[in-house]
Structures are given as C-alpha cells and as structure tokens.
C-alpha cells in the first residue's frame, strides 16, 4: 500500500518536472526564434506574454462556462427495492452469498431491461 502511494508521489514529481522543463525549453526556443526580429528583450517579453496568456485564456473560458444542469434523482422502482431488501437480509448472515446473489440479480436485471 505504502509502495503504491510512494510510486504515485514520485510519478507526480517527475511529471511536474517534465512539464516545467518542457515549458522552459519551449520558452527558450521561442525566445531564440523571436530574437532576430524583436531583439533579446522584446523576444523575452513576447514569450512571457504568450506563456502567461494561454493559461489565462483557458482559466477565463473555464470560469465563464455555465455549470452543467442538475438532474434530479428519481426513486428506484419497487422491484429494485425488494431485491435490495432481500440482499440486505442475506448479507447480515452470509456476505459471500449476498455478493453472488447481487451479481445474479444484476445480470438478470440487465437481461430483462435489454428485452424491453
């Protein structure tokens, strides 16, 4: 368990390092490409503006997007409530049997819904 967490932490650290290094090299390449036309300072300013404008535009678009519509929850049909009550009763005494029964009921429910 701890090994998986440590692995994910290292993966996040290396991923962040790759993003920062890639952004740095990309910015340096852009400065070198713009230097003949804009000079050293102008190229650095244009690169900084471009590297700051892209995330800023993305942030504005995300914040101005309307929230997704809220879908009201509906109550399950009575047949599903009956199945759940049977499974709850069985699960108290024999949890493995409840898991197998839930799988069978789910498969039967899926097959019955396909035929409708």
C-alpha atoms as a printed R data frame, in Angstrom:
    type eleno elety resid chain resno       x       y       z
1   ATOM     1    CA   UNK     A     1   0.000   0.000   0.000
2   ATOM     2    CA   UNK     A     2   2.712   2.427   1.001
3   ATOM     3    CA   UNK     A     3   4.733   1.420  -2.049
4   ATOM     4    CA   UNK     A     4   1.864   2.317  -4.392
5   ATOM     5    CA   UNK     A     5   1.428   5.703  -2.721
6   ATOM     6    CA   UNK     A     6   5.158   6.387  -2.902
7   ATOM     7    CA   UNK     A     7   5.174   5.377  -6.547
8   ATOM     8    CA   UNK     A     8   2.347   7.794  -7.330
9   ATOM     9    CA   UNK     A     9   4.083  10.618  -5.460
10  ATOM    10    CA   UNK     A    10   7.290  10.072  -7.446
11  ATOM    11    CA   UNK     A    11   5.257   9.890 -10.660
12  ATOM    12    CA   UNK     A    12   3.632  13.231  -9.831
13  ATOM    13    CA   UNK     A    13   7.015  14.802  -9.016
14  ATOM    14    CA   UNK     A    14   8.585  13.571 -12.247
15  ATOM    15    CA   UNK     A    15   5.527  14.606 -14.247
16  ATOM    16    CA   UNK     A    16   5.653  18.117 -12.805
17  ATOM    17    CA   UNK     A    17   9.386  18.296 -13.523
18  ATOM    18    CA   UNK     A    18   8.764  17.263 -17.135
19  ATOM    19    CA   UNK     A    19   6.069  19.921 -17.521
20  ATOM    20    CA   UNK     A    20   8.310  22.642 -16.089
21  ATOM    21    CA   UNK     A    21  11.317  21.546 -18.141
22  ATOM    22    CA   UNK     A    22   9.241  21.322 -21.302
23  ATOM    23    CA   UNK     A    23   7.774  24.762 -20.711
24  ATOM    24    CA   UNK     A    24  11.224  26.172 -20.048
25  ATOM    25    CA   UNK     A    25  12.748  24.660 -23.167
26  ATOM    26    CA   UNK     A    26   9.741  25.707 -25.230
27  ATOM    27    CA   UNK     A    27  10.016  29.255 -23.937
28  ATOM    28    CA   UNK     A    28  13.757  29.319 -24.613
29  ATOM    29    CA   UNK     A    29  13.158  28.095 -28.151
30  ATOM    30    CA   UNK     A    30  10.525  30.765 -28.682
31  ATOM    31    CA   UNK     A    31  12.902  33.451 -27.400
32  ATOM    32    CA   UNK     A    32  15.608  32.233 -29.789
33  ATOM    33    CA   UNK     A    33  13.161  32.200 -32.688
34  ATOM    34    CA   UNK     A    34  11.893  35.739 -31.979
35  ATOM    35    CA   UNK     A    35  15.273  37.300 -31.116
36  ATOM    36    CA   UNK     A    36  16.310  38.200 -34.691
37  ATOM    37    CA   UNK     A    37  13.099  40.172 -35.286
38  ATOM    38    CA   UNK     A    38  12.372  41.638 -31.833
39  ATOM    39    CA   UNK     A    39  15.759  41.687 -30.142
40  ATOM    40    CA   UNK     A    40  16.562  39.922 -26.887
41  ATOM    41    CA   UNK     A    41  14.324  41.927 -24.570
42  ATOM    42    CA   UNK     A    42  11.391  42.090 -26.982
43  ATOM    43    CA   UNK     A    43  11.565  38.361 -27.612
44  ATOM    44    CA   UNK     A    44  11.603  37.649 -23.863
45  ATOM    45    CA   UNK     A    45   8.596  39.927 -23.329
46  ATOM    46    CA   UNK     A    46   6.648  38.349 -26.199
47  ATOM    47    CA   UNK     A    47   7.434  34.847 -24.924
48  ATOM    48    CA   UNK     A    48   6.399  35.733 -21.362
49  ATOM    49    CA   UNK     A    49   3.168  37.262 -22.639
50  ATOM    50    CA   UNK     A    50   2.411  34.157 -24.719
51  ATOM    51    CA   UNK     A    51   3.198  31.737 -21.890
52  ATOM    52    CA   UNK     A    52   1.020  33.728 -19.469
53  ATOM    53    CA   UNK     A    53  -1.828  34.426 -21.897
54  ATOM    54    CA   UNK     A    54  -2.548  30.792 -22.779
55  ATOM    55    CA   UNK     A    55  -3.375  29.647 -19.203
56  ATOM    56    CA   UNK     A    56  -5.187  32.923 -18.527
57  ATOM    57    CA   UNK     A    57  -7.456  32.442 -21.560
58  ATOM    58    CA   UNK     A    58  -8.110  28.842 -20.508
59  ATOM    59    CA   UNK     A    59  -8.985  29.977 -16.973
60  ATOM    60    CA   UNK     A    60 -11.391  32.626 -18.273
61  ATOM    61    CA   UNK     A    61 -13.106  30.134 -20.573
62  ATOM    62    CA   UNK     A    62 -13.483  27.590 -17.761
63  ATOM    63    CA   UNK     A    63 -14.816  30.156 -15.284
64  ATOM    64    CA   UNK     A    64 -17.296  31.677 -17.734
65  ATOM    65    CA   UNK     A    65 -18.691  28.327 -18.846
66  ATOM    66    CA   UNK     A    66 -22.171  27.753 -17.397
67  ATOM    67    CA   UNK     A    67 -22.468  24.971 -14.825
68  ATOM    68    CA   UNK     A    68 -23.912  21.661 -16.021
69  ATOM    69    CA   UNK     A    69 -27.643  21.238 -15.454
70  ATOM    70    CA   UNK     A    70 -28.632  19.459 -12.264
71  ATOM    71    CA   UNK     A    71 -30.508  16.252 -12.935
72  ATOM    72    CA   UNK     A    72 -32.988  15.414 -10.166
73  ATOM    73    CA   UNK     A    73 -32.610  11.968  -8.639
74  ATOM    74    CA   UNK     A    74 -35.502   9.582  -9.010
75  ATOM    75    CA   UNK     A    75 -36.509   6.830  -6.646
76  ATOM    76    CA   UNK     A    76 -35.690   3.264  -7.738
77  ATOM    77    CA   UNK     A    77 -38.623   1.098  -8.849
78  ATOM    78    CA   UNK     A    78 -40.307  -1.128  -6.296
79  ATOM    79    CA   UNK     A    79 -38.787  -4.293  -7.759
80  ATOM    80    CA   UNK     A    80 -35.278  -2.987  -7.144
81  ATOM    81    CA   UNK     A    81 -36.212  -2.073  -3.563
82  ATOM    82    CA   UNK     A    82 -37.434  -5.621  -2.970
83  ATOM    83    CA   UNK     A    83 -34.196  -7.061  -4.327
84  ATOM    84    CA   UNK     A    84 -32.186  -4.711  -2.117
85  ATOM    85    CA   UNK     A    85 -34.115  -5.716   0.986
86  ATOM    86    CA   UNK     A    86 -33.548  -9.421   0.239
87  ATOM    87    CA   UNK     A    87 -29.833  -8.796  -0.291
88  ATOM    88    CA   UNK     A    88 -29.597  -6.805   2.936
89  ATOM    89    CA   UNK     A    89 -31.201  -9.653   4.867
90  ATOM    90    CA   UNK     A    90 -28.854 -12.243   3.364
91  ATOM    91    CA   UNK     A    91 -25.802 -10.001   3.748
92  ATOM    92    CA   UNK     A    92 -26.131  -9.969   7.524
93  ATOM    93    CA   UNK     A    93 -25.547 -13.712   7.807
94  ATOM    94    CA   UNK     A    94 -23.634 -14.683   4.679
95  ATOM    95    CA   UNK     A    95 -21.823 -11.852   2.884
96  ATOM    96    CA   UNK     A    96 -20.320 -14.057   0.149
97  ATOM    97    CA   UNK     A    97 -23.759 -15.394  -0.745
98  ATOM    98    CA   UNK     A    98 -25.030 -11.806  -0.869
99  ATOM    99    CA   UNK     A    99 -22.293 -10.818  -3.322
100 ATOM   100    CA   UNK     A   100 -23.070 -13.791  -5.564
101 ATOM   101    CA   UNK     A   101 -26.791 -13.066  -5.343
102 ATOM   102    CA   UNK     A   102 -26.218  -9.417  -6.211
103 ATOM   103    CA   UNK     A   103 -24.283 -10.476  -9.291
104 ATOM   104    CA   UNK     A   104 -27.083 -12.816 -10.361
105 ATOM   105    CA   UNK     A   105 -29.782 -10.224  -9.738
106 ATOM   106    CA   UNK     A   106 -27.772  -7.609 -11.644
107 ATOM   107    CA   UNK     A   107 -27.302  -9.918 -14.619
108 ATOM   108    CA   UNK     A   108 -30.989 -10.834 -14.616
109 ATOM   109    CA   UNK     A   109 -31.992  -7.174 -14.370
110 ATOM   110    CA   UNK     A   110 -29.689  -6.284 -17.269
111 ATOM   111    CA   UNK     A   111 -31.124  -9.058 -19.438
112 ATOM   112    CA   UNK     A   112 -34.693  -8.076 -18.611
113 ATOM   113    CA   UNK     A   113 -34.047  -4.407 -19.410
114 ATOM   114    CA   UNK     A   114 -32.490  -5.304 -22.781
115 ATOM   115    CA   UNK     A   115 -35.648  -7.121 -23.872
116 ATOM   116    CA   UNK     A   116 -37.888  -4.118 -23.190
